[in-house]
Structure formats: C-alpha cells, structure tokens
C-alpha cells in the first residue's frame, strides 16, 4: 500500500528546470532511497513534498490525502517529519528542549493549556523527557542533554536533528543525507536503527549521495537525474545497471583500453 | 515639590515602565519580534481608558477595553508584517506608532486633539492628600505588575515558552516541527499589545490628563533600553532594567540641585543613554540578568533500570 505518492511534480527556479514531471511511490513500512548526482533535484523534491517549496505543477498524496497545498506544520501533524541536511537546531536551547519541542499535540503549547492544564502538561512533559532520554541513549549523547545545542559539534548536531524528527513517532520520515557528517560506523548504526523501525511500520524516504550506503538497508531505490526518475529497482539492480554507471561515474570505459 | 511625592511618583513611573518592558520582553526577548511601536499600544490603552471612563464605566472595564482594543490593533498591524522578514515588522510598527499619535493629535471631537483629555481619578471621592493618592495609585500599579509578572512567568516557563524561544532561534525549523508559527507570533503580539494597553490605562488614571505629545517614539526607545539593560529573555531583568533606567532618568532631573556640575545632566540625558546603549551592546550584550532555561522537565531522568536493581 502506498503511503506517499508523488505525481508528476514540476519545478523551475528562474530559467532552470529542476524537476520535469517527477513521479514516484513509497510503500508503507519500507525504506526508499532517492539517489542522483549533484543538482539532480533530490533535495528540491524532498522540500516540495514537505511544502517548504511550492511545486509549479503536480500533486502529492500522503496516506491517500492530497497534501500539496498544506503548510509544513499541518503536514507534520499528519505524521510526516523532515530531517534537514544541514541541522537546524535551536542554538540557545538545551539539547533536551530541542527534542521535546518536536513532540506532537502538547497540551502546554496552547495559551489556555499552559495556564490552566498545568498538571496534565507536566505529566506529558515527563513522558516526552523520558522518550528524549531513550533517543539520546541510542545516539550516545545522554551526557550532552543539558548542553546548549549551539555548543555541539557538526556531527552531534546531525544526530540531534535525526533524533528530533523521530520524537513525534511519525508514520513517515523524510531524511536528507542522514549519514553525511557523522563517522561511518555511526552512519551505519543510524541506518540499522531506522531499518528496525520499518519493522514497526515506519516508512523512510532517504536522500543519499552514496548509493552503497543503502545496500542492505533500502528496499527500493529511485535514481533521479536531470529532474526525471531515470531508474528504479532494488539497490542491487540499480547499482549494477549500466545507466547508473554512466550517470555517476561518467562514460563507460572501453573494455579494451 | 515634596521630595517624598517625587520619590513615590518616580516609583509609579517605574511600575508603568515595568509593565511595558515585560510586554516587550515577551515579544522581543522570548519570541524575537522587534516591536518598535510599543508606544502606540500604550497610547491606545491610555486614550481608550480616558474616553470610556467619561461614560461612567467602572475603572476595570475601561482598563480591559483599552487592552482589548490595543490587542486587536496589535493583530491588525502584525498580521501582514509577520509574514515578511523581521525587519519589516520593525518598520511597520515604528510607522504605526507615529500614525496613531498623529491621528489623536488631529482629532478633536472625542479626545481633544492637541489639548489632550482630562481623566477623572477613580479615587477622587476619597478626598486623599496628594501623598496618599500617589500611594494608592502605587499599590494599584504594583498589584498589576505582580499579576502580569506571574502570568508571563507561567507562559514563558512552559511548553508554550519553549515554542516561543525556538521561534526566536529559527522559525522555519519550528514550522517543520508542526507548530503554526504565524499563529504564535500574532498571539504573542496581541498579548504584548494588551499588556501595553493596560499600562496605558493605568498611566492615564494616575496622571488624570493625557495629550498626544506624551507618546513620542522616545517612550518606545526607553522601553528598549530598559529591556536591553535588564537582560532579554528574563522577566526579572525587565523589572530591574525599568527600575534602573527610570531612576537614572529621574536622578538626572534633580542632580543639579545636589551636585555642582558644568552642565545639567537632564539636558544631556539622551546623549548619556545613547552612550549607555553602545557600551551595553559592546560589552554586555546579554544585559544584567541572563536568560534562564525552561524548568519544567524533571531535573533527573526516571532511572527505571537503577531503581529496580536497588
């Protein structure tokens, strides 16, 4: 069953056509990779799905509902979350608060709720904190919980960014190069963790520059080039196809030379 | 003038400015909204109070009316501007402040234009001495300061406050986490304007006379200096800033009576405040009191594994 359908999306920046009618489907409970060379439109497509950019034409359906015109905060509330490629943390807030903020449907976030439902939101706050601690344990960052996000290193920020997107138990997550900027061992660990979450029915759409990272993790890979889906298949099929080789490595060398 | 009355009068002004600075702290200190038209909402509150009290309304109703009208105007001004970049909000609000003042100045039928408007005191039936009437006003104003301070502490030290602080840091990222940023910004602007409106009502009630030239843009900048000195993002800092700046300003007015100085400091007080601001921003950008973190999360985690094993 498709949880996300991208239907004939077009987008141009000035005279540059970035997406020329992109169509793709993501099945529930799978990890789908989106690969392609620099400037092929991967991140643009991700941002259009999350309404951070507006598409010129085309539609996006999430859980059967048209979300093309919804603002990002509504899309998040529907159960789709987004982890930025360059982490956008709240620097003057502790790591803990950065995570808790991502919790959905918090009673204490409305004006009336803050003032009049104090005991209820305090309980909720304790639950969210416990969840944040578990995520921090997994990311091996528990000791940094009380530090300001602005004090973290680049790799640590990346981890908090991914942890934050997981805080709301989204049905589906969009990840923009989750392993970029963290050490390779931890990068693999992130993918392993996400892979176990697909077993619980969570879905991932991952933009990844290095296709070999997806081997063994992704169920399906779309390769985008020049704003069009050129190839799709299992990671193994894609990596072995001649078109992939041509696009990524350049012209195939003559066997004789 | 009775020195005691001068001191009490200063404290009344301190209280009024405390309310204004608290409201700016909610907008700028916590949410990052640069409101440079604070005086407009202060003025609207004062005028609505002055006009409605003429009809014999109870004082608290007039005060609330002033706050409501200020809040509505706050929403109208901020709705278009908040969708744009932050600097446009500053430009819009500064222009709005001047427009409101000029409207009140030009209008004569209701609020007396340049001649101003007299406001009956709510304590006039008590036949108080000057000193006592200032003391009664002082109590009234500081009760309001306390109520507003407590409400703002509750708002800012909570999940609501967490959303506001993160909007200040990066509003696009907050939207990506499911929060309706525009809704929060407008709401904060309305609350801030309503609080400024209450300050205006109290000001009119205390002075018993208001006129447009009391509401020059200078008032806004005074509030900004108080906030920056006290420390943005700290409600106690807002109170301290208001107290210090008002005392310095009043002190400069009477300094010449006590110390022999080559120039009257009152005449150069704006130069002094300008220098103060430059020094503060260069060497003490966080102000006297630093921002406190939200303290609603349990200090230590619920150690499930540990407690079972012990």
Coordinates of C-alpha atoms in Angstrom, one line a residue:
Chain A
X1 CA 0.0 0.0 0.0
X2 CA 1.4 3.4 -1.0
X3 CA 1.8 5.8 1.9
X4 CA 3.2 8.5 -0.3
X5 CA 2.6 9.2 -3.9
X6 CA 4.4 11.9 -5.9
X7 CA 2.5 12.7 -9.0
X8 CA 4.1 14.5 -12.0
X9 CA 5.8 17.2 -10.0
X10 CA 7.3 20.1 -11.9
X11 CA 9.5 22.9 -10.5
X12 CA 11.7 25.6 -12.0
X13 CA 14.0 28.2 -10.5
X14 CA 14.1 31.1 -13.0
X15 CA 15.1 29.6 -16.3
X16 CA 16.4 26.4 -14.7
X17 CA 14.0 23.4 -14.8
X18 CA 14.9 21.4 -11.8
X19 CA 12.1 18.8 -11.8
X20 CA 10.5 17.8 -15.1
X21 CA 7.5 15.8 -14.1
X22 CA 8.8 13.5 -11.3
X23 CA 6.6 10.6 -10.3
X24 CA 7.3 8.1 -7.5
X25 CA 5.6 5.9 -4.9
X26 CA 6.6 4.9 -1.5
X27 CA 5.1 1.8 0.2
X28 CA 4.3 1.7 3.8
X29 CA 6.8 0.1 6.1
X30 CA 9.7 0.4 3.6
X31 CA 12.9 2.3 3.3
X32 CA 13.2 4.0 -0.1
X33 CA 16.3 5.7 -1.3
X34 CA 16.5 8.6 -3.6
X35 CA 19.9 8.9 -5.3
X36 CA 21.3 11.1 -8.0
X37 CA 24.2 13.3 -8.9
X38 CA 24.6 16.8 -7.5
X39 CA 22.0 19.2 -8.8
X40 CA 19.7 16.4 -9.9
X41 CA 16.8 17.7 -7.8
X42 CA 16.8 15.3 -4.9
X43 CA 16.6 17.9 -2.1
X44 CA 14.2 20.0 -4.1
X45 CA 11.8 17.1 -4.4
X46 CA 12.1 16.4 -0.7
X47 CA 11.3 20.1 0.2
X48 CA 8.4 20.1 -2.2
X49 CA 6.9 17.0 -0.5
X50 CA 7.2 18.8 2.8
X51 CA 5.8 22.1 1.3
X52 CA 8.9 24.1 2.1
X53 CA 8.9 24.8 -1.6
X54 CA 5.9 25.1 -3.8
X55 CA 5.6 22.9 -6.9
X56 CA 4.7 24.5 -10.2
X57 CA 2.5 21.5 -11.1
X58 CA 1.7 18.1 -9.8
X59 CA 0.3 16.6 -6.7
X60 CA 1.5 14.8 -3.6
X61 CA -0.7 12.3 -1.7
X62 CA 0.2 11.2 1.8
X63 CA -2.0 8.4 3.3
X64 CA -4.4 9.0 0.5
X65 CA -4.9 12.6 1.2
X66 CA -3.7 15.5 -1.1
X67 CA -1.1 17.4 0.9
X68 CA 0.2 19.5 -1.9
X69 CA -1.2 22.8 -0.6
X70 CA -0.9 22.2 3.1
X71 CA 1.7 24.2 5.1
X72 CA 4.6 22.3 6.7
X73 CA 3.2 22.4 10.2
X74 CA 0.0 20.7 9.1
X75 CA 1.9 18.0 7.2
X76 CA 3.9 17.3 10.3
X77 CA 0.7 16.9 12.3
X78 CA -0.4 14.3 9.7
X79 CA 2.6 12.2 10.7
X80 CA 5.3 13.2 8.2
X81 CA 8.5 14.6 9.6
X82 CA 11.6 16.0 8.0
X83 CA 15.3 16.0 9.0
X84 CA 17.3 18.7 7.4
X85 CA 20.6 18.0 5.6
X86 CA 22.2 20.9 7.5
X87 CA 20.9 20.6 11.0
X88 CA 18.6 23.5 12.1
X89 CA 18.7 23.3 15.9
X90 CA 17.7 26.0 18.3
X91 CA 21.1 27.0 19.5
X92 CA 20.2 28.8 22.7
X93 CA 18.1 25.9 23.9
X94 CA 19.4 22.8 25.6
X95 CA 19.5 19.6 23.5
X96 CA 16.7 18.2 25.7
X97 CA 14.4 21.1 24.8
X98 CA 15.3 20.8 21.2
X99 CA 14.0 17.2 21.3
X100 CA 10.9 17.8 23.5
X101 CA 9.8 20.6 21.3
X102 CA 9.2 18.1 18.5
X103 CA 6.5 16.2 20.4
X104 CA 3.1 16.3 18.8
X105 CA -0.1 17.5 20.4
X106 CA 1.4 19.0 23.5
X107 CA -1.3 20.4 25.8
X108 CA 1.1 23.0 27.2
X109 CA 1.7 24.6 23.8
X110 CA -1.6 26.4 23.6
X111 CA -2.2 29.6 25.5
X112 CA -5.1 28.2 27.6
X113 CA -3.4 24.9 28.1
X114 CA -0.3 26.4 29.5
X115 CA -2.1 28.4 32.1
X116 CA -5.0 26.0 33.1
X117 CA -3.8 22.5 32.4
X118 CA -0.6 22.6 34.3
X119 CA -0.7 19.2 36.0
X120 CA -1.7 17.5 32.7
X121 CA 1.1 19.0 30.6
X122 CA 3.6 18.4 33.3
X123 CA 2.9 14.7 33.1
X124 CA 3.1 14.8 29.3
X125 CA 6.4 16.7 29.7
X126 CA 7.8 13.9 31.9
X127 CA 6.8 11.3 29.3
X128 CA 8.4 13.3 26.5
X129 CA 11.5 13.8 28.5
X130 CA 11.8 10.0 29.1
X131 CA 11.4 9.4 25.4
X132 CA 14.1 12.0 24.6
X133 CA 16.4 10.3 27.1
X134 CA 15.9 7.0 25.3
X135 CA 16.7 8.6 21.9
X136 CA 19.8 10.3 23.4
X137 CA 20.9 6.9 24.8
X138 CA 20.6 5.4 21.3
X139 CA 22.5 8.3 19.8
X140 CA 25.1 8.0 22.6
X141 CA 24.6 11.6 23.6
X142 CA 22.9 11.4 27.0
X143 CA 25.7 13.3 28.7
X144 CA 25.0 16.3 26.4
X145 CA 21.3 16.6 27.2
X146 CA 21.7 19.8 29.3
X147 CA 24.2 21.4 26.9
X148 CA 23.1 24.1 24.6
X149 CA 22.6 22.9 21.0
X150 CA 24.9 25.6 19.9
X151 CA 27.8 24.0 21.8
X152 CA 27.6 20.7 19.9
X153 CA 29.9 19.7 17.1
X154 CA 28.6 19.3 13.5
X155 CA 28.2 15.5 13.8
X156 CA 26.4 15.8 17.1
X157 CA 24.0 18.4 15.7
X158 CA 23.2 16.0 12.8
X159 CA 22.3 13.3 15.3
X160 CA 20.0 15.6 17.3
X161 CA 18.4 16.6 14.1
X162 CA 17.5 13.0 13.3
X163 CA 16.5 12.3 16.9
X164 CA 14.2 15.3 16.8
X165 CA 12.4 14.0 13.7
X166 CA 11.9 10.7 15.5
X167 CA 10.4 12.3 18.6
X168 CA 6.9 12.6 17.2
X169 CA 6.6 8.9 16.2
X170 CA 5.9 9.9 12.6
X171 CA 4.3 7.5 10.2
X172 CA 6.9 8.5 7.7
X173 CA 10.2 10.4 7.7
X174 CA 12.0 12.3 5.0
X175 CA 15.7 12.3 5.6
X176 CA 18.2 14.4 3.7
X177 CA 21.6 12.6 3.8
X178 CA 21.3 11.2 7.4
X179 CA 24.8 9.8 7.4
X180 CA 26.6 12.9 6.0
X181 CA 28.9 14.4 8.5
X182 CA 28.8 11.6 11.1
X183 CA 31.5 8.9 11.3
X184 CA 30.9 5.9 9.1
X185 CA 30.3 3.5 11.9
X186 CA 27.6 5.7 13.4
X187 CA 26.3 6.3 9.9
X188 CA 25.7 2.6 9.5
X189 CA 24.2 2.4 13.0
X190 CA 21.7 5.1 12.1
X191 CA 20.6 3.2 9.1
X192 CA 20.4 0.0 11.2
X193 CA 18.2 1.7 13.7
X194 CA 15.9 3.2 11.0
X195 CA 15.7 -0.2 9.4
X196 CA 14.4 -1.8 12.6
X197 CA 11.8 1.0 12.8
X198 CA 10.5 -0.1 9.4
X199 CA 9.6 -3.4 11.1
X200 CA 7.2 -1.4 13.2
X201 CA 5.5 0.1 10.2
X202 CA 7.5 3.3 9.8
X203 CA 8.4 4.5 6.4
X204 CA 11.5 6.3 5.2
X205 CA 12.4 8.3 2.2
X206 CA 16.1 8.9 2.2
X207 CA 18.1 11.2 0.0
X208 CA 21.6 9.7 -0.1
X209 CA 24.5 10.7 -2.3
X210 CA 26.4 7.4 -1.8
X211 CA 24.3 4.5 -3.1
X212 CA 26.5 1.9 -1.4
X213 CA 25.3 3.2 2.0
X214 CA 21.8 2.0 1.0
X215 CA 22.9 -1.5 0.2
X216 CA 21.3 -3.9 2.7
X217 CA 19.0 -1.2 4.1
X218 CA 16.8 0.2 1.4
X219 CA 14.0 -1.8 -0.1
X220 CA 13.8 0.3 -3.2
X221 CA 15.8 3.0 -4.9
X222 CA 14.8 5.7 -7.3
X223 CA 17.6 7.3 -9.3
X224 CA 16.9 10.9 -10.3
X225 CA 18.9 12.7 -13.0
X226 CA 18.1 16.0 -14.7
X227 CA 14.8 16.2 -12.9
X228 CA 13.4 12.9 -14.0
X229 CA 13.4 9.4 -12.5
X230 CA 15.8 7.5 -14.7
X231 CA 15.9 4.2 -12.9
X232 CA 14.2 2.4 -10.1
X233 CA 14.7 -1.0 -8.5
X234 CA 16.3 -2.7 -5.6
X235 CA 19.7 -1.1 -4.6
X236 CA 21.5 -4.1 -6.2
X237 CA 19.6 -3.8 -9.5
X238 CA 20.3 -0.1 -9.7
X239 CA 24.0 -0.3 -8.8
X240 CA 24.5 -3.0 -11.5
X241 CA 22.7 -1.2 -14.3
X242 CA 24.7 0.4 -17.0
X243 CA 22.7 3.7 -16.8
X244 CA 23.7 4.1 -13.2
X245 CA 27.3 3.7 -14.1
X246 CA 27.0 6.3 -16.9
X247 CA 25.4 8.9 -14.8
X248 CA 27.5 8.6 -11.7
X249 CA 30.9 7.6 -13.0
X250 CA 30.8 9.0 -16.5
X251 CA 31.1 7.3 -19.8
X252 CA 31.8 3.6 -19.5
X253 CA 35.3 2.9 -20.4
X254 CA 36.1 0.7 -23.4
X255 CA 36.8 -2.8 -22.2
X256 CA 39.9 -3.0 -24.4
X257 CA 41.6 0.2 -23.1
Chain B
X1 CA 7.7 69.6 45.4
X2 CA 7.5 67.3 48.4
X3 CA 10.6 65.0 48.0
X4 CA 8.6 62.1 49.2
X5 CA 6.0 62.7 46.5
X6 CA 8.8 63.0 43.9
X7 CA 10.1 59.6 45.0
X8 CA 6.7 58.0 45.0
X9 CA 5.9 59.5 41.6
X10 CA 9.1 58.0 40.3
X11 CA 8.1 54.6 41.6
X12 CA 4.8 54.9 39.9
X13 CA 6.6 55.6 36.6
X14 CA 8.9 52.7 37.4
X15 CA 5.8 50.4 37.7
X16 CA 4.3 51.6 34.4
X17 CA 7.6 51.1 32.6
X18 CA 8.0 47.7 34.2
X19 CA 4.7 46.6 32.6
X20 CA 5.8 48.0 29.2
X21 CA 9.2 46.3 29.5
X22 CA 7.7 43.0 30.5
X23 CA 5.4 43.1 27.4
X24 CA 8.4 43.9 25.1
X25 CA 10.3 41.1 26.7
X26 CA 7.6 38.7 25.7
X27 CA 7.7 39.9 22.2
X28 CA 11.4 40.5 21.6
X29 CA 13.2 38.7 24.5
X30 CA 11.3 35.4 24.1
X31 CA 9.9 35.4 20.6
X32 CA 12.3 37.7 18.7
X33 CA 9.7 40.1 17.4
X34 CA 11.2 43.6 17.2
X35 CA 8.3 45.8 18.1
X36 CA 9.4 49.4 17.7
X37 CA 5.9 50.8 18.1
X38 CA 5.3 49.9 21.7
X39 CA 4.2 53.5 22.4
X40 CA 1.2 53.2 20.0
X41 CA -0.4 50.4 22.0
X42 CA 0.4 52.2 25.3
X43 CA -1.2 55.3 23.8
X44 CA -4.3 53.4 22.6
X45 CA -4.7 51.9 26.0
X46 CA -4.5 55.3 27.6
X47 CA -6.9 57.0 25.3
X48 CA -9.5 54.2 25.3
X49 CA -9.3 54.3 29.1
X50 CA -9.7 58.1 29.1
X51 CA -12.6 58.2 26.7
X52 CA -14.6 55.3 28.1
X53 CA -14.2 56.4 31.7
X54 CA -16.1 59.6 30.8
X55 CA -19.2 57.5 30.3
X56 CA -19.0 56.4 33.9
X57 CA -17.9 52.8 33.2
X58 CA -16.2 51.0 36.2
X59 CA -12.5 51.5 36.1
X60 CA -11.6 47.9 35.5
X61 CA -13.9 47.7 32.5
X62 CA -12.2 50.7 30.9
X63 CA -8.8 49.2 31.6
X64 CA -9.9 45.9 29.9
X65 CA -11.4 47.8 27.0
X66 CA -8.1 49.6 26.4
X67 CA -6.3 46.3 26.5
X68 CA -8.7 44.6 24.1
X69 CA -8.6 47.5 21.6
X70 CA -4.8 47.5 21.8
X71 CA -4.7 43.7 21.2
X72 CA -7.0 44.0 18.2
X73 CA -4.8 46.7 16.7
X74 CA -1.8 44.6 17.5
X75 CA -3.2 41.7 15.5
X76 CA -4.1 44.1 12.6
X77 CA -0.6 45.6 12.5
X78 CA 1.2 42.3 12.9
X79 CA -0.8 40.0 10.6
X80 CA 0.6 41.5 7.3
X81 CA 4.0 42.3 8.7
X82 CA 4.7 38.9 10.3
X83 CA 4.5 37.1 7.1
X84 CA 7.5 39.1 5.9
X85 CA 11.1 39.2 7.3
X86 CA 11.7 40.5 10.8
X87 CA 12.9 44.0 9.7
X88 CA 9.6 44.8 8.1
X89 CA 7.9 44.3 11.4
X90 CA 10.2 46.9 12.9
X91 CA 9.4 49.4 10.1
X92 CA 5.7 48.7 10.2
X93 CA 5.4 49.1 13.9
X94 CA 7.5 52.3 14.1
X95 CA 5.3 53.8 11.4
X96 CA 2.2 52.7 13.1
X97 CA 3.3 54.4 16.4
X98 CA 3.6 57.7 14.6
X99 CA 0.3 57.3 12.7
X100 CA -1.6 56.7 15.9
X101 CA -0.1 59.7 17.6
X102 CA -0.9 62.0 14.6
X103 CA -4.5 60.7 14.4
X104 CA -5.1 61.5 18.1
X105 CA -3.4 64.9 17.6
X106 CA -5.6 65.8 14.6
X107 CA -8.8 64.5 16.1
X108 CA -10.7 67.0 18.3
X109 CA -14.2 65.9 18.9
X110 CA -13.6 62.9 21.2
X111 CA -10.2 63.1 22.7
X112 CA -9.4 66.8 22.5
X113 CA -6.7 66.8 19.9
X114 CA -3.5 68.7 20.9
X115 CA -5.3 70.0 24.0
X116 CA -5.5 66.5 25.4
X117 CA -8.2 65.0 27.6
X118 CA -8.8 65.1 31.3
X119 CA -9.4 61.8 33.1
X120 CA -11.4 61.7 36.3
X121 CA -9.5 59.9 39.1
X122 CA -11.1 56.8 40.5
X123 CA -10.0 57.8 43.9
X124 CA -11.5 61.4 43.8
X125 CA -14.4 60.6 46.2
X126 CA -11.9 59.6 48.9
X127 CA -10.6 63.1 49.3
X128 CA -7.0 61.9 49.7
X129 CA -4.0 64.1 50.2
X130 CA -1.5 64.3 47.3
X131 CA 0.8 61.9 49.0
X132 CA -1.9 59.4 49.8
X133 CA -3.4 59.5 46.4
X134 CA 0.1 58.7 44.9
X135 CA 0.4 55.8 47.4
X136 CA -3.0 54.4 46.4
X137 CA -2.0 54.5 42.7
X138 CA 1.3 52.9 43.6
X139 CA -0.4 50.0 45.2
X140 CA -2.8 49.6 42.3
X141 CA 0.0 49.7 39.7
X142 CA 2.3 47.3 41.6
X143 CA -0.6 44.8 42.0
X144 CA -0.9 44.8 38.2
X145 CA 2.9 44.5 37.8
X146 CA 2.7 41.4 40.1
X147 CA -0.2 39.8 38.2
X148 CA 1.4 40.4 34.8
X149 CA 4.7 39.2 36.0
X150 CA 3.3 35.9 37.3
X151 CA 1.3 35.3 34.2
X152 CA 4.3 35.9 32.0
X153 CA 6.5 33.7 34.1
X154 CA 3.9 30.9 33.7
X155 CA 3.7 31.5 29.9
X156 CA 7.4 31.6 29.3
X157 CA 8.5 28.8 31.6
X158 CA 6.4 26.2 29.9
X159 CA 6.0 24.3 26.6
X160 CA 4.4 27.5 25.3
X161 CA 7.5 29.4 26.2
X162 CA 9.6 26.7 24.6
X163 CA 7.8 27.2 21.3
X164 CA 8.3 31.0 21.6
X165 CA 12.0 30.6 22.2
X166 CA 12.5 28.3 19.3
X167 CA 10.6 30.7 17.0
X168 CA 13.2 33.3 18.1
X169 CA 16.0 30.9 17.1
X170 CA 14.7 29.6 13.7
X171 CA 11.1 30.0 12.8
X172 CA 11.2 27.8 9.7
X173 CA 12.5 24.9 11.6
X174 CA 9.7 25.3 14.2
X175 CA 7.2 25.1 11.4
X176 CA 8.8 21.9 10.2
X177 CA 8.1 20.5 13.7
X178 CA 4.4 21.0 13.4
X179 CA 3.9 24.4 15.1
X180 CA 1.8 27.1 13.5
X181 CA 4.4 29.9 13.6
X182 CA 2.2 32.8 12.4
X183 CA -0.5 31.9 14.9
X184 CA 2.0 32.1 17.8
X185 CA 3.5 35.3 16.5
X186 CA 0.2 37.0 16.2
X187 CA -0.9 35.7 19.6
X188 CA 2.3 37.0 21.2
X189 CA 1.8 40.4 19.6
X190 CA -1.7 40.6 20.8
X191 CA -0.8 39.7 24.4
X192 CA 2.1 42.1 24.3
X193 CA -0.1 44.9 23.0
X194 CA -2.8 44.1 25.5
X195 CA -0.3 44.4 28.4
X196 CA 0.9 47.7 26.9
X197 CA -2.7 48.8 26.8
X198 CA -3.2 48.1 30.5
X199 CA 0.0 50.1 31.2
X200 CA -1.6 53.0 29.2
X201 CA -4.9 52.8 31.2
X202 CA -3.0 52.9 34.5
X203 CA -0.9 55.8 33.2
X204 CA -4.0 57.9 32.2
X205 CA -5.7 57.1 35.5
X206 CA -2.6 58.2 37.5
X207 CA -1.8 61.4 35.6
X208 CA -5.5 62.4 35.2
X209 CA -4.6 64.1 31.9
X210 CA -3.1 62.9 28.7
X211 CA -2.2 64.5 25.5
X212 CA -0.5 63.3 22.3
X213 CA 2.9 64.6 23.0
X214 CA 3.3 62.3 26.0
X215 CA 3.5 59.5 23.5
X216 CA 6.5 60.3 21.4
X217 CA 8.6 57.5 19.9
X218 CA 11.1 58.2 22.7
X219 CA 8.9 56.2 25.0
X220 CA 9.4 53.1 22.9
X221 CA 13.2 53.6 22.9
X222 CA 13.2 54.0 26.7
X223 CA 11.5 50.6 27.0
X224 CA 14.1 49.1 24.7
X225 CA 16.9 50.5 26.7
X226 CA 15.3 49.1 29.9
X227 CA 15.0 45.6 28.3
X228 CA 18.5 45.5 26.9
X229 CA 20.0 46.7 30.2
X230 CA 18.0 44.3 32.3
X231 CA 18.6 41.3 30.0
X232 CA 16.4 40.0 27.2
X233 CA 14.6 36.7 27.8
X234 CA 14.5 37.3 31.6
X235 CA 11.3 38.7 33.2
X236 CA 13.1 39.8 36.3
X237 CA 15.7 41.5 34.2
X238 CA 12.9 43.6 32.6
X239 CA 11.9 44.7 36.1
X240 CA 15.4 45.6 37.1
X241 CA 16.0 47.4 33.8
X242 CA 12.9 49.5 34.2
X243 CA 13.8 50.4 37.8
X244 CA 17.4 51.4 36.9
X245 CA 16.7 53.5 33.8
X246 CA 13.8 55.4 35.4
X247 CA 15.9 56.2 38.4
X248 CA 18.8 57.3 36.3
X249 CA 16.4 59.5 34.2
X250 CA 14.7 61.0 37.3
X251 CA 18.0 61.3 39.0
X252 CA 19.4 63.4 36.2
X253 CA 16.5 65.8 36.6
X254 CA 17.3 66.6 40.3
X255 CA 21.1 66.0 40.2
X256 CA 21.8 69.7 39.6
X257 CA 20.2 70.6 42.9
X258 CA 22.6 68.4 44.9
X259 CA 25.9 68.4 42.9
X260 CA 27.7 71.2 41.2
X261 CA 28.0 70.2 37.5
X262 CA 29.2 72.1 34.4
X263 CA 26.0 71.0 32.5
X264 CA 22.6 70.0 33.7
X265 CA 22.6 66.2 33.2
X266 CA 18.9 66.4 32.4
X267 CA 19.7 68.2 29.2
X268 CA 22.2 65.6 28.0
X269 CA 20.4 62.6 29.3
X270 CA 19.7 61.3 25.8
X271 CA 23.3 61.6 24.9
X272 CA 24.1 59.6 28.1
X273 CA 21.5 56.9 27.3
X274 CA 23.0 56.6 23.8
X275 CA 26.4 56.1 25.2
X276 CA 25.0 53.6 27.7
X277 CA 23.3 51.6 24.9
X278 CA 26.6 51.4 22.9
X279 CA 28.6 50.3 25.9
X280 CA 25.9 47.7 26.8
X281 CA 25.8 46.2 23.3
X282 CA 29.6 46.1 23.0
X283 CA 30.5 44.7 26.4
X284 CA 27.3 43.3 27.9
X285 CA 25.0 42.2 25.2
X286 CA 23.1 39.8 27.5
X287 CA 22.2 42.5 30.0
X288 CA 22.4 42.3 33.7
X289 CA 20.4 39.1 34.1
X290 CA 20.8 36.2 31.8
X291 CA 18.1 34.1 30.3
X292 CA 17.0 31.2 32.4
X293 CA 16.3 27.8 30.8
X294 CA 12.8 26.3 31.0
X295 CA 12.5 24.3 34.2
X296 CA 9.5 22.0 33.6
X297 CA 11.4 18.8 32.7
X298 CA 12.3 16.7 35.7
X299 CA 15.8 17.5 36.7
X300 CA 16.9 13.9 36.6
X301 CA 15.6 11.1 34.5
X302 CA 13.4 8.4 35.8
X303 CA 16.1 5.7 36.2
X304 CA 14.0 2.6 35.6
X305 CA 16.9 0.2 35.4
X306 CA 18.6 1.6 38.5
X307 CA 15.6 1.7 40.8
X308 CA 14.6 -1.9 40.1
X309 CA 18.1 -3.2 40.8
X310 CA 18.4 -1.4 44.1

